[in-house]
Coordinates of C-alpha atoms and ligand atoms in Angstrom, one line a residue:
X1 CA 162.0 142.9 92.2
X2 CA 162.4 146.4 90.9
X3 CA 162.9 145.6 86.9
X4 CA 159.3 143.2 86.8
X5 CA 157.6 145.7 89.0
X6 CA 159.2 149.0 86.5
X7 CA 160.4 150.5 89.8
X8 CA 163.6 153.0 90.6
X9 CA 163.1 152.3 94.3
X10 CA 161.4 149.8 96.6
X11 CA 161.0 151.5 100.6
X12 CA 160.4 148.5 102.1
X13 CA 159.2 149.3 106.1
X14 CA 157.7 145.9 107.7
X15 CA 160.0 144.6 110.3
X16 CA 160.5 140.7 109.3
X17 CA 161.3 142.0 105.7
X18 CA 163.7 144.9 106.7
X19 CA 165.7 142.0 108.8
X20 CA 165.1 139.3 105.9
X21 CA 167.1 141.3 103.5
X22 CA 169.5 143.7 105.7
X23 CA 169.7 142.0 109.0
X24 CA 169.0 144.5 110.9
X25 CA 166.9 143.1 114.1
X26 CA 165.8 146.5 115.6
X27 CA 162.1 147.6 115.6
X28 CA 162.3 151.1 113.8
X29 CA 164.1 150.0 110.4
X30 CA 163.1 151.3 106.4
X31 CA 165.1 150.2 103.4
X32 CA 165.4 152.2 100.7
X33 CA 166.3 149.8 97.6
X34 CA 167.2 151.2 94.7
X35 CA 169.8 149.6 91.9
X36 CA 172.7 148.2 93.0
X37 CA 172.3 150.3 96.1
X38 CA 170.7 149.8 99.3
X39 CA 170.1 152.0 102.4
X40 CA 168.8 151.4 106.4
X41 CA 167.3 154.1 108.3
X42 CA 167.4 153.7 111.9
X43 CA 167.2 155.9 114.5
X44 CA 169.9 156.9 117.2
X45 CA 169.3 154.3 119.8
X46 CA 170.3 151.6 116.9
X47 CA 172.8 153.4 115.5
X48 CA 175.7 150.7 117.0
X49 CA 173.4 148.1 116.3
X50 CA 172.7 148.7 112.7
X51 CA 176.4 148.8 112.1
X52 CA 177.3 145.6 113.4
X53 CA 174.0 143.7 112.0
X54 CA 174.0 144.7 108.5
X55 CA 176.2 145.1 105.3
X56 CA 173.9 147.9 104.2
X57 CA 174.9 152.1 104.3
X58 CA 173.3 152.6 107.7
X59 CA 171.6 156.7 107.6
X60 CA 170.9 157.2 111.1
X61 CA 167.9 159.8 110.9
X62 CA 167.6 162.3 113.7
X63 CA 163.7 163.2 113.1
X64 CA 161.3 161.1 111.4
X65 CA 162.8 158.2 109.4
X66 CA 161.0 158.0 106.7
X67 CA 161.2 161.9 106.0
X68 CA 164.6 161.6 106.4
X69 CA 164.5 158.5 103.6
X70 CA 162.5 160.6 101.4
X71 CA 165.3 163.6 101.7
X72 CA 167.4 160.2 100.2
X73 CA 164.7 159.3 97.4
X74 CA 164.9 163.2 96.0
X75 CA 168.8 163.8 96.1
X76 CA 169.1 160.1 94.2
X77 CA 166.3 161.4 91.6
X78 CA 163.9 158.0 92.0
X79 CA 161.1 158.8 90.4
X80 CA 158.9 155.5 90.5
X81 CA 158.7 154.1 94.0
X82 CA 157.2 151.2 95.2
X83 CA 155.9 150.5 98.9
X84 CA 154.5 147.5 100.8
X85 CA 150.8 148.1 100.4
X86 CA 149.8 145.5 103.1
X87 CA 152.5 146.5 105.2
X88 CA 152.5 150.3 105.9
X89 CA 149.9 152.5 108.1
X90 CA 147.8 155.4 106.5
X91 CA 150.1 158.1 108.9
X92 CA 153.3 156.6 107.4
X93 CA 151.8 156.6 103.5
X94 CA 150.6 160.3 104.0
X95 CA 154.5 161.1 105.2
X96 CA 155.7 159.3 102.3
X97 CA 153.2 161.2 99.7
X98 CA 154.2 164.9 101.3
X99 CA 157.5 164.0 100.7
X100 CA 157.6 163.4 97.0
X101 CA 159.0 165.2 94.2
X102 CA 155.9 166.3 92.1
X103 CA 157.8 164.3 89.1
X104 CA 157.6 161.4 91.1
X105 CA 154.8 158.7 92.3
X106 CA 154.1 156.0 94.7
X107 CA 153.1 152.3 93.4
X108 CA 151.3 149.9 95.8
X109 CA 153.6 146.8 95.5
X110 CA 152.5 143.0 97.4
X111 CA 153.9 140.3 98.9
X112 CA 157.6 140.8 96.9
X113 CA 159.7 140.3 99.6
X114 CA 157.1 137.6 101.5
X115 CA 157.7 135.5 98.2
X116 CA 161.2 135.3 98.3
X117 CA 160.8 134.4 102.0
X118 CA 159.0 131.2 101.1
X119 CA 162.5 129.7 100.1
X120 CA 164.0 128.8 103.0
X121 CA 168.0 128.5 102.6
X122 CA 170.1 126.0 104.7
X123 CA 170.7 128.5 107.6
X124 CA 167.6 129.3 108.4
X125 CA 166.2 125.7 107.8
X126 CA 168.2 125.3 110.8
X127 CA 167.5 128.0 113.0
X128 CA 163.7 126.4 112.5
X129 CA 165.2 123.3 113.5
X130 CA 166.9 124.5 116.6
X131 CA 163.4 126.5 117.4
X132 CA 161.6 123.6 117.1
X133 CA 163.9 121.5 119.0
X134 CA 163.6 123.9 121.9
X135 CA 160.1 124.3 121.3
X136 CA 160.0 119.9 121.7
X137 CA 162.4 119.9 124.4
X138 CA 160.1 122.4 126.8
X139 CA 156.3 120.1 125.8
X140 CA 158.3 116.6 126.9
X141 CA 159.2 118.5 130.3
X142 CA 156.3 120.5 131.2
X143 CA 153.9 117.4 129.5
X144 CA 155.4 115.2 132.5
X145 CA 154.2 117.6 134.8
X146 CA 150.5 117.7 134.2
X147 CA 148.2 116.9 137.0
X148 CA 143.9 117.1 137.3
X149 CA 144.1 120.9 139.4
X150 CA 146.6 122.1 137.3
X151 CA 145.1 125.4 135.3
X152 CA 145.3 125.9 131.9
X153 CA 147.6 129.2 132.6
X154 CA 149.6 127.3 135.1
X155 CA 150.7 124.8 132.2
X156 CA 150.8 127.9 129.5
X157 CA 153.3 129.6 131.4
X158 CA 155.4 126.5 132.6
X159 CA 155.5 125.8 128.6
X160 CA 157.0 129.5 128.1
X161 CA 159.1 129.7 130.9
X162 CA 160.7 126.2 129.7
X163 CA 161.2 127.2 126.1
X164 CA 162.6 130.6 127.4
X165 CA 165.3 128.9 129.8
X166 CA 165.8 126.2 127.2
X167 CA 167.3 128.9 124.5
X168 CA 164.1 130.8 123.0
X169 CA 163.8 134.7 123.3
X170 CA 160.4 134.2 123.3
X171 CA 157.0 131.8 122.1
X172 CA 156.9 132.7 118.7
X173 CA 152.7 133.3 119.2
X174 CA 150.5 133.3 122.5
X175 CA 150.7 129.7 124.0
X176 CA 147.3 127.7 123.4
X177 CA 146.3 125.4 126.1
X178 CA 142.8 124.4 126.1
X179 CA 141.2 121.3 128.0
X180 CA 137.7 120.0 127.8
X181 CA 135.0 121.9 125.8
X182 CA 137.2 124.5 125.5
X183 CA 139.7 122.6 123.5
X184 CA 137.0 123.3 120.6
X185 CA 137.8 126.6 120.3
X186 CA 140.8 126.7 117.9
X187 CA 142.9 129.3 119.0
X188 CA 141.3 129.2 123.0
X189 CA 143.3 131.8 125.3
X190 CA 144.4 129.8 128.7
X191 CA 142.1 129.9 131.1
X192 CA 142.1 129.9 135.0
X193 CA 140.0 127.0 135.2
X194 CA 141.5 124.0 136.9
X195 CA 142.1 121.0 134.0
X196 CA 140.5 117.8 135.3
X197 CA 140.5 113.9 135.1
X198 CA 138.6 112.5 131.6
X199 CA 139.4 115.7 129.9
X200 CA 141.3 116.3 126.7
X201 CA 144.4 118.7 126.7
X202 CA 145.3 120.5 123.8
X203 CA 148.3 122.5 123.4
X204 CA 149.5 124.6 120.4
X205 CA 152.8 126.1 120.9
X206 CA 156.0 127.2 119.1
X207 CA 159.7 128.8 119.9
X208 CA 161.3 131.8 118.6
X209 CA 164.5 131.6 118.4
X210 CA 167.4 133.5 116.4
X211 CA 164.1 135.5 115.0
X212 CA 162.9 132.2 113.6
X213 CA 159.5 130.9 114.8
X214 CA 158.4 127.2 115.1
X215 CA 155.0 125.4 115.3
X216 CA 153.6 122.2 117.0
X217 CA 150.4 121.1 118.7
X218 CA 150.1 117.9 120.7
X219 CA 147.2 116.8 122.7
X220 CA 146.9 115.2 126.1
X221 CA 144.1 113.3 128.3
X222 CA 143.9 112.6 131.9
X223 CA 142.3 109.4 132.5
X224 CA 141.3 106.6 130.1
X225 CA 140.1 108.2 127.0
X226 CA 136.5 107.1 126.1
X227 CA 135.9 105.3 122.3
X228 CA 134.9 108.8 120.5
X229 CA 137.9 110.3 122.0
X230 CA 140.0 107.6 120.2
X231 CA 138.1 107.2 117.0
X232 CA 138.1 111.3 116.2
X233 CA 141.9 111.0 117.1
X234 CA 142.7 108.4 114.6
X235 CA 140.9 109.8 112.1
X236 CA 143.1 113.2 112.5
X237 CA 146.0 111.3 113.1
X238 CA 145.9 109.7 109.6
X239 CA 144.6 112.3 107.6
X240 CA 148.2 114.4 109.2
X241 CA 149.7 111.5 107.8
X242 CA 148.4 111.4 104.8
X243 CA 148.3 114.8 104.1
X244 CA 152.7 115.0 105.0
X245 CA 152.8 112.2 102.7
X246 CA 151.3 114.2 100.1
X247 CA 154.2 116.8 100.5
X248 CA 156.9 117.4 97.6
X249 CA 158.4 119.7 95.4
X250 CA 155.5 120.3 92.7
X251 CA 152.2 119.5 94.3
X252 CA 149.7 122.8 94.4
X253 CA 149.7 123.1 98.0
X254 CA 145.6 123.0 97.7
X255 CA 146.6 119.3 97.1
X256 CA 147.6 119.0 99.9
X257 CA 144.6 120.2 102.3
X258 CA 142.4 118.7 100.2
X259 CA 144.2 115.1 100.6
X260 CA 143.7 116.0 104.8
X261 CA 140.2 116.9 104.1
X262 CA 139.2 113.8 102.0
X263 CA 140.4 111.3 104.9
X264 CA 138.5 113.0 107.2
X265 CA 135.7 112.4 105.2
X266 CA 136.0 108.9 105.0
X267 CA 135.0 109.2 108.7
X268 CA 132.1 111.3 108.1
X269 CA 134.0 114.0 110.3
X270 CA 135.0 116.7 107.2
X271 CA 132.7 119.2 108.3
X272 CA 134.1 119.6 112.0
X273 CA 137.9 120.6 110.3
X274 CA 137.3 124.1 110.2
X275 CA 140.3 125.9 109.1
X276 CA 143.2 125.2 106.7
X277 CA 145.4 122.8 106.8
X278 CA 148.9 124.5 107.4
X279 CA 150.9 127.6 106.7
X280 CA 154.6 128.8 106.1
X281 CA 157.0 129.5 109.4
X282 CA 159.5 131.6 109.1
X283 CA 160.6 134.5 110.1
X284 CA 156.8 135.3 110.9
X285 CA 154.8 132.6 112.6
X286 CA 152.2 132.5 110.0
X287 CA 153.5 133.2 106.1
X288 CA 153.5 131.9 102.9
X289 CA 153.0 129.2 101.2
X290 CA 149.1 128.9 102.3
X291 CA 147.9 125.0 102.6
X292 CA 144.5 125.6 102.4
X293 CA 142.0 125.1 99.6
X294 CA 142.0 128.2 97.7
X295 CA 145.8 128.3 97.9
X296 CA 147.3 128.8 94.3
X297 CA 150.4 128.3 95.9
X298 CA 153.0 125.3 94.5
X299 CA 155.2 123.8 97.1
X300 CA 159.1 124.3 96.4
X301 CA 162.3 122.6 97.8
X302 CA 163.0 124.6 101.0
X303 CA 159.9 125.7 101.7
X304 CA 158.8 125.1 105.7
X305 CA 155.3 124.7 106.4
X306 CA 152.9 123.0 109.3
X307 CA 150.6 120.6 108.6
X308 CA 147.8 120.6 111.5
X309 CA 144.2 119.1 110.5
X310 CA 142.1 118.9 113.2
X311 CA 138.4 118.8 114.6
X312 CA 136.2 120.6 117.1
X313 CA 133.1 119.6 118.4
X314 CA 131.0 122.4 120.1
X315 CA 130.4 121.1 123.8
X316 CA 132.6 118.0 123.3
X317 CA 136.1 119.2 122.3
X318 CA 138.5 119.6 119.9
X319 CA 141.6 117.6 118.6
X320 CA 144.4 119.0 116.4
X321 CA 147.9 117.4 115.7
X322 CA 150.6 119.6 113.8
X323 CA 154.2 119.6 112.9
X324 CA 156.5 122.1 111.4
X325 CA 157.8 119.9 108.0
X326 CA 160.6 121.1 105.1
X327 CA 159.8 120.3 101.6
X328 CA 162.9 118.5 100.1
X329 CA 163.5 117.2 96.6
X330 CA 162.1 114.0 97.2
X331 CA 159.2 114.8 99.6
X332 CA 158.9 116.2 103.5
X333 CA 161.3 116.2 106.2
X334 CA 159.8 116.7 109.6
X335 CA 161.1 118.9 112.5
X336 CA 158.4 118.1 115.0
X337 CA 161.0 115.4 116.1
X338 CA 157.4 113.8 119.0
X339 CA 155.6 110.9 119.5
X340 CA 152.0 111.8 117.7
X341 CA 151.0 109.3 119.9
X342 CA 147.5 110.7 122.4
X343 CA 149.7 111.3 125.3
X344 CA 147.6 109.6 128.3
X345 CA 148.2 110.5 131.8
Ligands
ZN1 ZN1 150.2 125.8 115.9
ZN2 ZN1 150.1 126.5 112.9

């Protein structure tokens, strides 16, 4: 990263990043990079931590960290620094530009260390495995349990507490369960309103686990669907399909919403898919590769993405179906290891 981009140094401050390439799990963390040479700052309560985590020189900074990383930039003489641009606040910039030698400068850099997190290795393909497994594992309990009364919060939190007890440190993003009209709202925040009979359920959820996040949304209805209910779900179901089928090494990942996109359209019901078709999962619940259709992104071997069409009618509701899939040499694997089936209750 530092030869292409003419840097000495690269600070790199964004949490998912420091732990991507040092380890390091803690909240307060900066890297100093610099050839063949690479430093964490931590503070004191991290200071036992940051040994045992990483393979990096840990400089445990007693006052501001990245003061203290600048005292490291000037006694190592880097003059040309690079920063994550989309990744630092204006009060941490300023401390990093009243630091500097006045031979020195800062250079904006973007999205270096998010493009080598793309590539997935074998470990962490299967820490998004084991996430999603969890994540799997805490719908097919919890989905059993649904009655007409329950709330939308009531079946939220049974989903976290599940994924919590069955291995997760956490729901790698808010919990989305929306029934009715409601489900028509992409990202809905649970409500207390009691779910009832002839409505659709949706639920969008994911574990984090190991750091490593996971993605899935499955729908529900209570009661016997009516014959829109089933038409707009087969339409999404296949253009999922065919849009997972349209997954492998080499394909511009715009390819791959727009194949999502085009079935839809064979149903007249293009226009109600209102967002992209999928995004990377990683270490970060949403990152890169982008599936959408201004993506210039090229899907790679090891890549993980979702792929999660879906369509929302205002006062009617909303269907979505998504799973978590790998790129491999020869085309997709997929995670989401669930009936895509409408689950009726
Ligand atoms: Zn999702
Ligand atoms: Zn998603």
């Amino acid at each position: 990263m530092l030869a292409p981009n003419k840097l000495d140094a690269l600070i790199v401050t964004s949490p998912p990043n420091v732990r991507y390439l040092s380890g390091f799990t803690g909240d307060n963390g900066a890297l100093l990079l610099s050839d063949g040479a690479t430093a964490l700052f931590t503070d004191p309560r991290y200071e036992i931590q940051a040994a045992e985590e990483t393979g990096c020189k840990v400089i445990v900074a007693r006052g501001p960290l990245l003061e203290r990383l600048m005292t490291e930039v000037r006694r190592k003489h880097l003059r040309r620094l690079g920063f994550e641009r989309d990744r630092i606040s204006y009060r941490e910039y300023q401390s990093l530009d009243e630091c500097l030698a006045p031979s020195a400068g800062l250079q904006p850099v973007v999205g270096a260390v998010e493009q080598l997190r793309c590539l997935k290795d074998a470990g962490e393909i299967e820490l998004i495995r084991r996430s999603m497994q969890i994540a799997v594992r805490a719908f097919e309990q919890a989905a059993g349990r649904v009655r007409a009364g329950m709330t939308e919060a009531d079946l939220a939190a049974e989903l976290d507490h599940r994924m919590r007890t069955g291995g997760a440190e956490a729901s790698s993003f808010e919990t989305i369960v929306a029934a009715g009209k409601r489900s028509a709202l992409p990202h809905a925040r649970p409500g207390r309103a009691p779910i009832r009979e002839g409505q659709l359920v949706l639920i969008d959820m994911g574990a984090l686990a190991d750091g490593y996040a996971s993605d899935m949304t499955r729908m529900l209805y209570l009661g016997e669907p009516a014959r829109k209910v089933r038409q707009l779900y087969a339409a999404v179901l296949e253009a999922q399909m065919a849009a997972i089928d349209a997954v492998r090494p080499g394909v511009p990942a715009a390819l791959v919403d727009r194949v999502a996109r085009r079935t839809l359209r064979g149903y007249g019901f293009d226009k109600l898919f209102v967002h992209s078709t999928g995004h990377g999962v990683g270490l970060e619940i949403h990152e890169g590769p982008r599936l959408g259709r201004h993506s210039q992104d090229t899907l790679e071997a090891g890549m993980v993405v979702t792929i999660e069409p879906g369509v929302y009618l205002e006062g009617f509701g909303g269907i979505r179906i998504e799973d978590t899939v790998v790129v491999t040499s020869s085309g997709a694997e997929v995670l989401t290891q669930l009936s895509k089936e409408l689950r009726v209750l």
